[in-house]
Amino acid sequence: MKRFRRQGHESQRDRLKQELFQFNKTVEHGFPHQPSALSYSPSLQLLAIGTRSGAIKLYGAQGVEFMGLHDENAAVTQVHFLPHQVELVTLMDDNSLHMWTLKAHKGLSELLEIGRFTLTGPPGAPPSVTRVTAVLAHSSGELLLLGTEGGHVFVVEVPGFRELEERNISVDQVASSVPDDYIGRRNLEHVEALQENAVNPNQVVIGYGRGLMVIWDLEKERAIQHILATQQLESVWWTEDGSNILSSHSDGSYCRWMVGGDDLNEEEEEEEKSDIPYGHFPCKAISKIVQLPTEAGPPFLLFSGGMPRASYGDRHCITVIHSKTHVALDFTSRIIDFFAIRDGPQHTGDPSALVVLVEEELVVIDLQTEGWPVIQTPYLVPLHSSAITCSHHVSAIPLKLWERIIAAGDLQKTHYSKKPWPITGGKNLAPDPPQRDLLLTGHEDGTVRFWDASGVCLHPMYKLGTAGVFHTDADPNDNMNQGTEGDWPPFRKVGCFDPYSDDPRLGIQKIHLCKYSGYLTVAGTAGQILVLELNDEAAEQTVEAKVVDLLQGQEGFRWKGHARLDVREEPVLFPPGFQPFALVQCQPPAVVTALTLHSEWKLVAFGTSHGFGLYDYQQKNNVFIKCTLNPSDQLAMEGPLSRVKSIKKSLRQSFRRIRRSRVSLRKHHVNNAAKLQEANARLEAELAEMELAPVQRKIEARSSDDSFTGLVRTLYFTDTFLSDSTHNTPSLWAGTNGGCVFAYMLRLPPAEHRTDEPVTAHQAKEIQLMHRAPVVGIVVLDGHGAPLPEPLEVAHDLARSPDMQGSHHLLVISEEQFKVFSLPKVSAKMKLKLTAVDGSRVRRVGVAWFGSSRSEDYGESGLVVLTNQGDLHVVSLPTVKMQVQYPCIRREDVSGIASCVFTKHGQGFYLISPSEFERFSLSTRNVVEPHCLVEAPLHSCSSPKPQLDGASSAHRNARQDSEDAEKAARRVMEHALLNDEKVLQEIQKSLEGEQTSLLENNVKSAVA
């Protein structure tokens, strides 16, 4: 019939698709993976973070976020804002410099790369001559000073990146101004630090690796003072009044040097004060030192490192000293960099906050409140403070539940500072979110974290811990500030990153929250299922375990995996929030693979690799158990902590089988070729299962003795027609890894007898898919073809009542096809094959509502599907036809695909690293992305500015003229997280020619 359809109908449908569907990657939530550089602009009040994958991210007030990605597959080693401007410079580990700007476009700012530059030395010079080790963005905003490995300082004009050769400071010029005996003993080594005199911008101090510091006058182009330190130099700080220079060294010491006049012939200055803060035993280097004045009292001294090497060499510390207060802040991971935020309109007042970027989190310390408490971060929160094991998204949370969760969360945050977030740059112009959305993440340590996912910032709301229900090996004093190690150094633990789990069996595998009733169920790695309810008061109660034998006494099976968790028999005090009141323990204690809750019927269904069961949490009774274990399925009894086999394990098993088959060949000397062929075929099959490459194959029947055929993949409660077409009954549906669907009719007692009469269930249907592919989703469609509403959704007037007059249909989604059956007869009506040609398999599926961008009243329900190729599809309901397809995730990113979770309104989240979610949208109407504006600051600095040749407003005009080149140079790229992938390198090389020429033209036009 398709060939007789009118052309107009097709074009009308295509127009409708454009109004309904549009794919966008919108924002990255969480903490950047592998950060490598930090910078802050006091005038813009923006924070910049560079990463080892070449990303540059800017953050200001809540909702103000920007991201750029360098084309080079290299790490960002330094980031520097140009003072009082909207430009910043990045230095990469391939020695290239890049200029970025925040350009206003249609009332919104966007981060654009407008130039790149690499220092070129004289012909034949070694690479060290131009290898940049230190960068100083001069306060004039028109010069960059670049110190190199060879000891030279190059002066470059910005933003055009024009080298001012006549102003360069060569190592020979510096050497000629230093005493011969010093030069004779040692070479100067690389430039370690460059600092500007805050009082006189014409003066900069050049710090060399071996310890020499030279004060250079940029106007007179000569050295005016030299300071000889005896230890390897780590960093330099010029005090605000210009009278002192602080230097920190590799032996854990710092020195304070007086700055003299302009007379070069005066005697060498001895250091006024030299101090090794942490003792006489060998100490680690002090990598950075900062001193900031206060209006009424002594200055703040801050430095990183310097710990005694033998005792505390593994600590990551920043020391803060002010008056008589001395604290060593002990961080959770390696320190990347830090800076202080200061009060006042010119940002020259008292220090108000210390911002520290460590490898796994960002920590902000309030320096104006007694005790220096931590300020909670509204963004950049480490999602992976314990490894994420699962996610669950709930849309449109009722206000009452939202407020109760926030209230419970506020009680957990009393140790945080009351000060507002100090980084406030830019304006958030995004409209208020249309609804309140929750993202729940389950973690390896047994916690569930609740996040406000309504807008651009993924904000922490509340943390639920489940470990208290069980006996674990954790010492309750483990997380206390250690006071047993003596008072020196005066350590104080800060930060929340804690990847170590007390017991891996606590890991959360499945979560289901009913937003209408406030009931929550979570299931874990050792077969534990907890049912919890929200309580605004603390309560002490005993949680009794109901043990469920999923094997139902089958003979010949012996569980070889981990033991179940021991439940505490004594009462446990639970804080306000979600409190457990029922516990189901599966035997064998395998990973829970499916979980669903029906709060109206007060039932929880759960499944593992051995079977599934139904639990009545009102009467605290088990309703029924169904064992799905295949007698030949021995792998299901091995009980790995995760049902996903590792590549190593799979390969090991395959080679063992080959070895066994070869041993048996030698023994029997029969059928050699056939057995070897079989062994090789098995190896190939297992490699295909591991998806090291996409598998091209037709849909074909699978053997019934495949591993884990009894594993329960999906569970679904619904009220539909099972026995006949006139009486609808509550039912439970279960789909397994072997392509089997079970349907159970449930009889619920009337409301007045619900507490004393039992719920009963009997099996009504069993469907075996011919191709035996795993069943990943089950949906029942009403008489209008719409998915049936969630429990209590109609009762709260948030969904229309389902059509119970027309016939219902059952949609079974397997990994390989979508099949529609009529109910109650279960006869096949239609199907859509996915795996026919390219080997795609369904990995994630969800039902979503897509609203039209043109008409508020029109919308459609659809199935959102993610495949093992990383492609997103939208399939129409009830016609089951493919609507759109978009590439989303790299197919090699198996963990990213496995972590994907869909929302009810056409958005989704997946992990692009252990600490970051990428948010995407398939809907034209529901898009959450940053809309922000950063305006150039008014240049109101009263200090004298040096008159510098060649730096004029011409560059500004040139930048305006080069707008077209900028637009052409723009790239929308996914955040690359693989630093050594050949595929990405090949793509990069193919694009490089065009991109480089565009940017070179851009730089030339800016310099011209």
Short mmCIF file of C-alpha atoms in Angstrom, two decimals, residues 63-342:
data_model
loop_
_atom_site.label_atom_id
_atom_site.label_comp_id
_atom_site.label_asym_id
_atom_site.label_seq_id
_atom_site.Cartn_x
_atom_site.Cartn_y
_atom_site.Cartn_z
CA GLY A 63 23.11 28.52 35.56
CA VAL A 64 26.02 30.44 33.98
CA GLU A 65 28.13 27.81 32.24
CA PHE A 66 30.21 27.70 29.05
CA MET A 67 32.19 24.93 27.44
CA GLY A 68 34.75 24.86 24.65
CA LEU A 69 36.82 22.03 23.25
CA HIS A 70 40.25 22.38 21.67
CA ASP A 71 40.67 20.62 18.36
CA GLU A 72 44.03 19.30 19.49
CA ASN A 73 43.86 16.06 21.41
CA ALA A 74 46.06 17.51 24.15
CA ALA A 75 45.80 18.45 27.82
CA VAL A 76 45.21 22.01 29.00
CA THR A 77 48.16 22.83 31.27
CA GLN A 78 47.43 26.51 32.09
CA VAL A 79 44.49 28.92 31.81
CA HIS A 80 44.83 32.71 32.18
CA PHE A 81 42.12 35.39 31.93
CA LEU A 82 43.25 38.66 30.36
CA PRO A 83 42.71 41.28 33.10
CA HIS A 84 39.46 43.31 32.81
CA GLN A 85 38.52 41.61 29.54
CA VAL A 86 36.30 38.77 28.30
CA GLU A 87 39.25 36.90 26.74
CA LEU A 88 41.26 34.05 28.18
CA VAL A 89 44.35 32.16 27.04
CA THR A 90 44.95 28.43 27.33
CA LEU A 91 48.31 26.67 27.14
CA MET A 92 48.26 23.04 25.96
CA ASP A 93 50.82 20.34 26.59
CA ASP A 94 51.64 20.37 22.86
CA ASN A 95 53.00 23.92 23.51
CA SER A 96 50.22 25.68 21.59
CA LEU A 97 48.48 28.79 22.96
CA HIS A 98 44.80 29.44 22.25
CA MET A 99 42.76 32.63 22.61
CA TRP A 100 39.10 32.32 23.64
CA THR A 101 36.46 35.01 23.99
CA LEU A 102 32.93 35.30 25.34
CA LYS A 103 31.10 36.81 22.40
CA ALA A 104 27.54 38.12 22.60
CA HIS A 105 25.28 36.65 19.94
CA LYS A 106 21.53 37.34 19.88
CA GLY A 107 21.59 38.51 23.49
CA LEU A 108 23.49 35.45 24.78
CA SER A 109 27.20 34.88 25.28
CA GLU A 110 29.04 31.99 23.69
CA LEU A 111 32.61 30.78 24.18
CA LEU A 112 34.58 30.92 20.93
CA GLU A 113 38.18 30.21 20.00
CA ILE A 114 39.49 33.21 18.04
CA GLY A 115 43.16 32.40 17.61
CA ARG A 116 46.04 30.03 18.18
CA PHE A 117 49.78 30.49 18.35
CA THR A 118 52.94 28.45 18.81
CA LEU A 119 56.29 30.02 19.65
CA THR A 120 58.94 29.51 16.94
CA GLY A 121 62.60 29.79 17.86
CA PRO A 122 65.56 30.60 15.62
CA PRO A 123 66.41 27.97 12.98
CA GLY A 124 68.24 24.99 14.47
CA ALA A 125 67.36 25.90 18.06
CA PRO A 126 66.39 22.99 20.35
CA PRO A 127 62.67 22.70 21.25
CA SER A 128 63.42 23.67 24.87
CA VAL A 129 64.09 27.25 23.74
CA THR A 130 60.40 27.76 22.98
CA ARG A 131 58.79 25.21 25.30
CA VAL A 132 56.51 27.42 27.45
CA THR A 133 56.68 26.75 31.22
CA ALA A 134 55.25 29.99 32.69
CA VAL A 135 52.66 32.50 31.44
CA LEU A 136 51.92 36.01 32.74
CA ALA A 137 48.88 37.88 31.43
CA HIS A 138 50.01 41.49 31.92
CA SER A 139 47.60 43.87 33.67
CA SER A 140 47.57 46.12 30.58
CA GLY A 141 45.55 43.36 28.89
CA GLU A 142 47.75 43.73 25.81
CA LEU A 143 50.80 41.58 26.57
CA LEU A 144 51.58 37.97 27.37
CA LEU A 145 54.95 37.12 28.89
CA LEU A 146 55.94 33.53 28.12
CA GLY A 147 58.75 31.95 30.14
CA THR A 148 60.34 28.87 28.55
CA GLU A 149 62.29 25.77 29.37
CA GLY A 150 65.41 27.35 27.89
CA GLY A 151 65.23 30.30 30.31
CA HIS A 152 64.04 32.91 27.76
CA VAL A 153 61.03 35.17 28.24
CA PHE A 154 59.11 35.95 25.05
CA VAL A 155 56.79 38.97 24.89
CA VAL A 156 53.67 38.45 22.78
CA GLU A 157 51.01 40.98 21.89
CA VAL A 158 47.40 39.89 22.41
CA PRO A 159 44.80 39.21 21.21
CA GLY A 160 46.53 38.99 17.83
CA PHE A 161 49.39 36.73 19.07
CA ARG A 162 52.18 38.84 17.52
CA GLU A 163 55.64 38.21 18.95
CA LEU A 164 57.42 41.47 19.90
CA GLU A 165 60.96 40.25 19.25
CA GLU A 166 62.60 43.52 20.29
CA ARG A 167 61.05 43.18 23.78
CA ASN A 168 62.04 39.54 24.39
CA ILE A 169 64.22 38.86 27.45
CA SER A 170 66.94 36.36 26.57
CA VAL A 171 68.73 34.20 29.06
CA ASP A 172 72.02 35.91 28.06
CA GLN A 173 70.64 39.35 29.00
CA VAL A 174 69.69 38.03 32.42
CA ALA A 175 72.98 36.18 32.91
CA SER A 176 74.97 39.33 32.22
CA SER A 177 73.30 41.10 35.15
CA VAL A 178 73.99 38.34 37.69
CA PRO A 179 77.33 37.80 39.53
CA ASP A 180 79.75 35.62 37.60
CA ASP A 181 80.32 33.25 40.50
CA TYR A 182 76.60 32.41 40.59
CA ILE A 183 76.43 31.78 36.85
CA GLY A 184 79.65 29.80 36.98
CA ARG A 185 78.27 27.37 39.50
CA ARG A 186 75.04 26.54 37.70
CA ASN A 187 72.89 27.29 34.69
CA LEU A 188 69.65 29.17 35.29
CA GLU A 189 67.38 26.32 34.12
CA HIS A 190 63.77 26.93 33.04
CA VAL A 191 61.53 29.87 33.93
CA GLU A 192 59.44 28.56 36.85
CA ALA A 193 57.42 31.68 37.66
CA LEU A 194 56.51 35.13 36.34
CA GLN A 195 54.86 37.72 38.62
CA GLU A 196 53.95 41.35 38.14
CA ASN A 197 54.49 44.12 40.69
CA ALA A 198 51.01 45.24 41.75
CA VAL A 199 52.33 48.78 42.45
CA ASN A 200 54.43 49.21 39.30
CA PRO A 201 53.23 47.11 36.32
CA ASN A 202 56.48 47.85 34.48
CA GLN A 203 58.28 45.51 36.88
CA VAL A 204 58.07 41.72 36.71
CA VAL A 205 59.97 39.09 38.64
CA ILE A 206 61.37 36.17 36.64
CA GLY A 207 61.91 33.09 38.77
CA TYR A 208 64.29 30.39 37.49
CA GLY A 209 64.23 26.71 38.43
CA ARG A 210 67.61 26.78 40.21
CA GLY A 211 66.47 29.53 42.59
CA LEU A 212 67.54 32.78 40.92
CA MET A 213 64.90 35.56 40.83
CA VAL A 214 65.43 38.64 38.68
CA ILE A 215 63.30 41.80 38.83
CA TRP A 216 63.07 43.12 35.25
CA ASP A 217 61.89 46.54 34.13
CA LEU A 218 59.81 46.17 30.95
CA GLU A 219 60.08 49.87 30.06
CA LYS A 220 63.83 50.23 30.59
CA GLU A 221 64.41 46.67 29.35
CA ARG A 222 66.97 45.85 32.04
CA ALA A 223 67.33 43.96 35.30
CA ILE A 224 67.01 46.14 38.36
CA GLN A 225 67.54 43.56 41.13
CA HIS A 226 68.45 39.92 41.54
CA ILE A 227 67.70 37.54 44.41
CA LEU A 228 69.77 34.40 44.89
CA ALA A 229 67.99 31.51 46.57
CA THR A 230 69.90 28.33 47.29
CA GLN A 231 67.02 25.86 46.82
CA GLN A 232 65.09 24.73 43.76
CA LEU A 233 62.33 27.29 43.13
CA GLU A 234 58.67 26.19 43.04
CA SER A 235 56.67 29.44 43.03
CA VAL A 236 56.88 33.20 43.57
CA TRP A 237 54.40 35.72 45.06
CA TRP A 238 54.84 39.51 44.97
CA THR A 239 53.01 41.12 47.89
CA GLU A 240 50.35 43.73 47.17
CA ASP A 241 52.35 46.69 48.50
CA GLY A 242 55.29 45.72 46.29
CA SER A 243 57.74 45.64 49.21
CA ASN A 244 58.29 41.87 49.49
CA ILE A 245 58.64 38.81 47.33
CA LEU A 246 57.82 35.37 48.74
CA SER A 247 59.43 32.33 47.20
CA SER A 248 58.61 28.68 47.93
CA HIS A 249 61.06 25.85 47.42
CA SER A 250 61.43 22.13 46.83
CA ASP A 251 62.69 21.40 50.37
CA GLY A 252 59.42 22.55 51.99
CA SER A 253 60.69 26.03 52.85
CA TYR A 254 59.54 29.51 51.92
CA CYS A 255 61.53 32.75 52.04
CA ARG A 256 60.56 36.41 52.29
CA TRP A 257 62.77 38.87 50.35
CA MET A 258 62.84 42.66 50.58
CA VAL A 259 62.54 44.46 47.24
CA GLY A 260 65.08 47.29 46.91
CA GLY A 261 65.33 50.34 44.69
CA ASP A 262 66.50 50.68 41.10
CA ASP A 263 70.24 50.52 41.87
CA LEU A 264 71.75 47.40 40.37
CA ASN A 265 75.00 47.72 42.29
CA GLU A 266 73.57 47.50 45.76
CA GLU A 267 74.52 44.55 47.91
CA GLU A 268 72.69 41.30 47.43
CA GLU A 269 69.59 41.15 49.58
CA GLU A 270 69.60 38.42 52.18
CA GLU A 271 66.22 36.91 52.88
CA GLU A 272 64.50 38.60 55.77
CA LYS A 273 62.80 35.37 56.83
CA SER A 274 63.27 31.74 55.86
CA ASP A 275 60.94 29.14 57.31
CA ILE A 276 60.27 25.43 56.97
CA PRO A 277 56.75 25.32 58.45
CA TYR A 278 56.55 21.58 59.08
CA GLY A 279 59.74 20.71 60.82
CA HIS A 280 63.33 19.70 60.58
CA PHE A 281 62.78 16.35 58.91
CA PRO A 282 62.79 16.32 55.07
CA CYS A 283 59.63 17.87 53.69
CA LYS A 284 57.89 17.87 50.34
CA ALA A 285 57.95 20.93 48.09
CA ILE A 286 55.69 23.93 48.67
CA SER A 287 54.29 24.15 45.15
CA LYS A 288 52.42 27.47 45.49
CA ILE A 289 52.41 30.30 48.03
CA VAL A 290 50.04 33.28 48.34
CA GLN A 291 49.94 36.14 50.88
CA LEU A 292 46.89 38.42 51.08
CA PRO A 293 46.55 41.48 53.34
CA THR A 294 43.62 42.26 55.63
CA GLU A 295 42.42 45.73 56.56
CA ALA A 296 42.61 45.25 60.32
CA GLY A 297 45.24 42.75 61.24
CA PRO A 298 47.87 40.32 59.98
CA PRO A 299 47.77 38.93 56.42
CA PHE A 300 46.55 35.50 55.32
CA LEU A 301 49.33 33.12 54.27
CA LEU A 302 48.27 30.18 52.11
CA PHE A 303 50.48 27.49 50.62
CA SER A 304 50.11 23.99 49.19
CA GLY A 305 52.40 21.11 50.06
CA GLY A 306 55.32 21.27 52.49
CA MET A 307 54.32 18.17 54.50
CA PRO A 308 56.94 15.99 56.26
CA ARG A 309 57.91 13.49 53.57
CA ALA A 310 58.15 10.33 55.70
CA SER A 311 55.06 10.76 57.89
CA TYR A 312 52.56 12.62 55.70
CA GLY A 313 54.04 12.57 52.23
CA ASP A 314 50.83 11.03 50.86
CA ARG A 315 48.61 13.88 52.14
CA HIS A 316 47.22 16.55 49.82
CA CYS A 317 47.26 19.68 51.95
CA ILE A 318 46.85 23.44 51.77
CA THR A 319 47.94 25.35 54.86
CA VAL A 320 46.11 28.51 55.90
CA ILE A 321 47.77 30.74 58.52
CA HIS A 322 46.09 33.87 59.85
CA SER A 323 47.11 35.49 63.13
CA LYS A 324 47.26 32.61 65.65
CA THR A 325 45.11 30.24 63.58
CA HIS A 326 47.03 27.59 61.65
CA VAL A 327 45.15 24.82 59.80
CA ALA A 328 46.38 22.19 57.33
CA LEU A 329 43.36 21.46 55.12
CA ASP A 330 43.62 17.78 54.18
CA PHE A 331 41.99 17.12 50.79
CA THR A 332 40.68 13.91 49.29
CA SER A 333 42.80 13.88 46.13
CA ARG A 334 45.74 15.60 44.44
CA ILE A 335 45.65 19.42 44.43
CA ILE A 336 45.57 20.95 40.94
CA ASP A 337 45.52 24.65 41.94
CA PHE A 338 43.87 27.17 44.27
CA PHE A 339 43.02 30.88 44.50
CA ALA A 340 41.37 33.27 46.97
CA ILE A 341 38.33 35.47 46.35
CA ARG A 342 38.49 38.95 47.90
#
